[in-house]
mmCIF file of N, CA and C in Angstrom:
data_model
loop_
_atom_site.group_PDB
_atom_site.id
_atom_site.type_symbol
_atom_site.label_atom_id
_atom_site.label_comp_id
_atom_site.label_asym_id
_atom_site.label_seq_id
_atom_site.Cartn_x
_atom_site.Cartn_y
_atom_site.Cartn_z
ATOM 1 N N UNK A 91 40.889 -6.772 -66.286
ATOM 2 C CA UNK A 91 42.169 -6.859 -65.422
ATOM 3 C C UNK A 91 43.102 -7.777 -66.081
ATOM 4 N N UNK A 92 42.636 -8.897 -66.721
ATOM 5 C CA UNK A 92 43.537 -9.805 -67.345
ATOM 6 C C UNK A 92 44.235 -8.931 -68.494
ATOM 7 N N UNK A 93 43.507 -8.479 -69.285
ATOM 8 C CA UNK A 93 44.055 -7.524 -70.554
ATOM 9 C C UNK A 93 45.196 -6.576 -69.988
ATOM 10 N N UNK A 94 44.835 -5.846 -69.037
ATOM 11 C CA UNK A 94 45.993 -4.928 -68.421
ATOM 12 C C UNK A 94 47.141 -5.831 -67.909
ATOM 13 N N UNK A 95 46.959 -6.880 -67.401
ATOM 14 C CA UNK A 95 48.120 -7.705 -66.690
ATOM 15 C C UNK A 95 48.959 -8.188 -67.995
ATOM 16 N N UNK A 96 48.210 -8.695 -69.040
ATOM 17 C CA UNK A 96 48.975 -9.210 -70.125
ATOM 18 C C UNK A 96 49.877 -8.115 -70.812
ATOM 19 N N UNK A 97 49.213 -6.870 -70.948
ATOM 20 C CA UNK A 97 49.705 -5.858 -71.716
ATOM 21 C C UNK A 97 51.079 -5.280 -70.668
ATOM 22 N N UNK A 98 50.819 -5.360 -69.563
ATOM 23 C CA UNK A 98 52.139 -4.949 -68.749
ATOM 24 C C UNK A 98 53.258 -6.028 -68.922
ATOM 25 N N UNK A 99 52.650 -7.187 -68.844
ATOM 26 C CA UNK A 99 53.697 -8.196 -68.939
ATOM 27 C C UNK A 99 54.450 -8.184 -70.325
ATOM 28 N N UNK A 100 53.868 -7.900 -71.235
ATOM 29 C CA UNK A 100 54.360 -7.724 -72.789
ATOM 30 C C UNK A 100 55.272 -6.526 -72.672
ATOM 31 N N UNK A 101 54.948 -5.490 -71.926
ATOM 32 C CA UNK A 101 55.725 -4.176 -72.422
ATOM 33 C C UNK A 101 56.832 -3.946 -71.287
ATOM 34 N N UNK A 102 56.703 -4.689 -70.114
ATOM 35 C CA UNK A 102 57.751 -4.345 -69.131
ATOM 36 C C UNK A 102 59.005 -4.679 -69.605
ATOM 37 N N UNK A 103 59.371 -5.753 -70.368
ATOM 38 C CA UNK A 103 60.912 -5.985 -70.715
ATOM 39 C C UNK A 103 61.412 -4.911 -71.525
ATOM 40 N N UNK A 104 60.582 -4.137 -72.303
ATOM 41 C CA UNK A 104 60.985 -3.179 -73.164
ATOM 42 C C UNK A 104 61.385 -1.624 -72.382
ATOM 43 N N UNK A 105 60.860 -1.792 -71.213
ATOM 44 C CA UNK A 105 60.998 -0.442 -70.619
ATOM 45 C C UNK A 105 62.016 -0.849 -69.204
ATOM 46 N N UNK A 106 62.468 -1.935 -69.064
ATOM 47 C CA UNK A 106 63.246 -2.037 -67.810
ATOM 48 C C UNK A 106 64.635 -1.318 -68.012
ATOM 49 N N UNK A 107 65.042 -0.759 -67.091
ATOM 50 C CA UNK A 107 66.090 -0.032 -67.054
ATOM 51 C C UNK A 107 67.597 -0.884 -66.847
ATOM 52 N N UNK A 108 68.421 -0.446 -67.438
ATOM 53 C CA UNK A 108 69.671 -1.442 -67.517
ATOM 54 C C UNK A 108 70.336 -1.187 -66.045
ATOM 55 N N UNK A 109 70.844 -2.507 -65.543
ATOM 56 C CA UNK A 109 71.476 -2.622 -64.218
ATOM 57 C C UNK A 109 72.936 -2.051 -64.605
ATOM 58 N N UNK A 110 73.364 -1.045 -63.967
ATOM 59 C CA UNK A 110 74.768 -0.730 -64.035
ATOM 60 C C UNK A 110 75.718 -1.672 -63.603
ATOM 61 N N UNK A 111 75.383 -2.644 -62.831
ATOM 62 C CA UNK A 111 76.427 -3.784 -62.491
ATOM 63 C C UNK A 111 76.604 -4.895 -63.620
ATOM 64 N N UNK A 112 75.659 -4.816 -64.517
ATOM 65 C CA UNK A 112 75.780 -5.685 -65.526
ATOM 66 C C UNK A 112 76.582 -5.260 -66.764
ATOM 67 N N UNK A 113 77.345 -4.165 -66.794
ATOM 68 C CA UNK A 113 77.957 -3.982 -67.855
ATOM 69 C C UNK A 113 79.405 -4.796 -67.883
ATOM 70 N N UNK A 114 79.852 -4.811 -69.175
ATOM 71 C CA UNK A 114 81.097 -5.736 -69.486
ATOM 72 C C UNK A 114 82.281 -4.924 -69.483
ATOM 73 N N UNK A 115 82.359 -3.711 -69.700
ATOM 74 C CA UNK A 115 83.598 -2.812 -69.850
ATOM 75 C C UNK A 115 83.635 -1.794 -68.542
ATOM 76 N N UNK A 116 84.679 -1.871 -67.997
ATOM 77 C CA UNK A 116 84.705 -1.257 -66.716
ATOM 78 C C UNK A 116 86.253 -0.285 -66.986
ATOM 79 N N UNK A 117 86.078 0.896 -66.727
ATOM 80 C CA UNK A 117 87.187 1.833 -66.700
ATOM 81 C C UNK A 117 88.045 1.510 -65.301
ATOM 82 N N UNK A 118 89.266 1.919 -65.520
ATOM 83 C CA UNK A 118 90.117 1.661 -64.218
ATOM 84 C C UNK A 118 89.628 2.669 -63.143
ATOM 85 N N UNK A 119 89.234 2.137 -62.088
ATOM 86 C CA UNK A 119 88.919 2.775 -60.862
ATOM 87 C C UNK A 119 87.395 2.950 -60.823
ATOM 88 N N UNK A 120 86.572 2.363 -61.750
ATOM 89 C CA UNK A 120 85.083 2.432 -61.846
ATOM 90 C C UNK A 120 84.488 1.371 -60.712
ATOM 91 N N UNK A 121 85.172 0.548 -60.379
ATOM 92 C CA UNK A 121 84.700 -0.678 -59.359
ATOM 93 C C UNK A 121 85.715 -0.874 -58.413
ATOM 94 N N UNK A 122 85.362 -1.273 -57.157
ATOM 95 C CA UNK A 122 86.169 -1.696 -56.023
ATOM 96 C C UNK A 122 85.621 -2.922 -55.529
ATOM 97 N N UNK A 123 86.503 -3.947 -55.198
ATOM 98 C CA UNK A 123 85.781 -4.882 -54.042
ATOM 99 C C UNK A 123 86.605 -4.702 -52.637
ATOM 100 N N UNK A 124 85.550 -4.880 -51.836
ATOM 101 C CA UNK A 124 85.819 -4.513 -50.270
ATOM 102 C C UNK A 124 85.573 -5.898 -49.559
ATOM 103 N N UNK A 125 86.528 -6.188 -48.833
ATOM 104 C CA UNK A 125 86.624 -7.392 -47.837
ATOM 105 C C UNK A 125 87.068 -7.177 -46.714
ATOM 106 N N UNK A 126 86.576 -8.163 -45.878
ATOM 107 C CA UNK A 126 87.251 -8.105 -44.311
ATOM 108 C C UNK A 126 88.241 -9.143 -44.252
ATOM 109 N N UNK A 127 89.507 -9.044 -43.918
ATOM 110 C CA UNK A 127 90.459 -9.864 -43.585
ATOM 111 C C UNK A 127 90.777 -10.107 -42.385
ATOM 112 N N UNK A 128 90.785 -11.354 -41.635
ATOM 113 C CA UNK A 128 90.993 -11.683 -40.152
ATOM 114 C C UNK A 128 92.531 -12.075 -40.342
ATOM 115 N N UNK A 129 93.616 -11.551 -39.935
ATOM 116 C CA UNK A 129 94.935 -12.153 -39.844
ATOM 117 C C UNK A 129 94.839 -12.956 -38.626
ATOM 118 N N UNK A 130 95.712 -13.955 -38.885
ATOM 119 C CA UNK A 130 95.966 -14.878 -37.571
ATOM 120 C C UNK A 130 96.841 -14.403 -36.592
ATOM 121 N N UNK A 131 97.041 -13.033 -36.500
ATOM 122 C CA UNK A 131 97.904 -12.445 -35.480
ATOM 123 C C UNK A 131 97.151 -11.820 -34.458
ATOM 124 N N UNK A 132 97.192 -12.076 -33.217
ATOM 125 C CA UNK A 132 96.523 -11.339 -32.138
ATOM 126 C C UNK A 132 97.374 -10.009 -31.997
ATOM 127 N N UNK A 133 96.418 -8.840 -32.080
ATOM 128 C CA UNK A 133 97.034 -7.387 -31.788
ATOM 129 C C UNK A 133 96.686 -7.040 -30.454
ATOM 130 N N UNK A 134 97.996 -6.544 -29.689
ATOM 131 C CA UNK A 134 97.700 -6.119 -28.389
ATOM 132 C C UNK A 134 96.852 -4.770 -28.252
ATOM 133 N N UNK A 135 96.126 -4.705 -27.312
ATOM 134 C CA UNK A 135 95.130 -3.528 -27.324
ATOM 135 C C UNK A 135 95.731 -2.613 -26.029
ATOM 136 N N UNK A 136 95.147 -1.437 -25.896
ATOM 137 C CA UNK A 136 95.528 -0.607 -24.875
ATOM 138 C C UNK A 136 95.413 -1.131 -23.558
ATOM 139 N N UNK A 137 94.189 -1.880 -23.212
ATOM 140 C CA UNK A 137 94.149 -2.368 -21.940
ATOM 141 C C UNK A 137 94.948 -3.589 -21.430
ATOM 142 N N UNK A 138 95.937 -4.098 -22.416
ATOM 143 C CA UNK A 138 96.731 -5.105 -22.127
ATOM 144 C C UNK A 138 96.168 -6.407 -22.753
ATOM 145 N N UNK A 139 94.793 -6.400 -23.113
ATOM 146 C CA UNK A 139 94.287 -7.863 -23.856
ATOM 147 C C UNK A 139 94.748 -7.810 -25.046
ATOM 148 N N UNK A 140 94.613 -8.899 -25.895
ATOM 149 C CA UNK A 140 94.838 -9.037 -27.202
ATOM 150 C C UNK A 140 93.747 -9.390 -27.983
ATOM 151 N N UNK A 141 93.321 -9.084 -29.323
ATOM 152 C CA UNK A 141 92.511 -9.450 -29.999
ATOM 153 C C UNK A 141 92.644 -9.861 -31.385
ATOM 154 N N UNK A 142 91.990 -10.576 -32.166
ATOM 155 C CA UNK A 142 91.986 -10.749 -33.693
ATOM 156 C C UNK A 142 91.160 -9.589 -34.296
ATOM 157 N N UNK A 143 91.765 -8.675 -34.713
ATOM 158 C CA UNK A 143 91.182 -7.593 -35.564
ATOM 159 C C UNK A 143 90.882 -7.716 -36.945
ATOM 160 N N UNK A 144 89.812 -7.367 -37.397
ATOM 161 C CA UNK A 144 89.578 -7.394 -38.859
ATOM 162 C C UNK A 144 90.354 -6.269 -39.639
ATOM 163 N N UNK A 145 90.769 -6.472 -40.866
ATOM 164 C CA UNK A 145 91.512 -5.483 -41.549
ATOM 165 C C UNK A 145 90.538 -5.328 -42.938
ATOM 166 N N UNK A 146 90.178 -4.028 -43.206
ATOM 167 C CA UNK A 146 89.509 -3.772 -44.352
ATOM 168 C C UNK A 146 90.494 -3.599 -45.595
ATOM 169 N N UNK A 147 90.174 -4.704 -46.502
ATOM 170 C CA UNK A 147 90.965 -4.640 -47.899
ATOM 171 C C UNK A 147 90.135 -4.225 -48.824
ATOM 172 N N UNK A 148 90.748 -3.228 -49.591
ATOM 173 C CA UNK A 148 89.980 -2.522 -50.924
ATOM 174 C C UNK A 148 91.019 -2.822 -52.097
ATOM 175 N N UNK A 149 90.362 -3.381 -53.154
ATOM 176 C CA UNK A 149 91.129 -3.583 -54.133
ATOM 177 C C UNK A 149 90.087 -2.931 -55.487
ATOM 178 N N UNK A 150 90.936 -2.065 -56.212
ATOM 179 C CA UNK A 150 90.261 -1.360 -57.429
ATOM 180 C C UNK A 150 90.377 -2.233 -58.557
ATOM 181 N N UNK A 151 89.178 -2.281 -59.291
ATOM 182 C CA UNK A 151 89.261 -3.185 -60.582
ATOM 183 C C UNK A 151 89.921 -2.334 -61.607
ATOM 184 N N UNK A 152 90.632 -3.270 -62.533
ATOM 185 C CA UNK A 152 91.304 -2.506 -63.499
ATOM 186 C C UNK A 152 91.175 -3.337 -64.803
#
């Protein structure tokens, strides 16, 4: 079993699939960042209450 594990350990880096997130060149629109922003303004709701609601912000990489 030691021989097998040693050979698997030796061969594994050669057969590792590339991670698509590791690339250095991105075409416009290939990636986007999504964040939640909580603006400091309370929004009136239908029932008369107010709440701090999140805003989804998406930015495309260029």
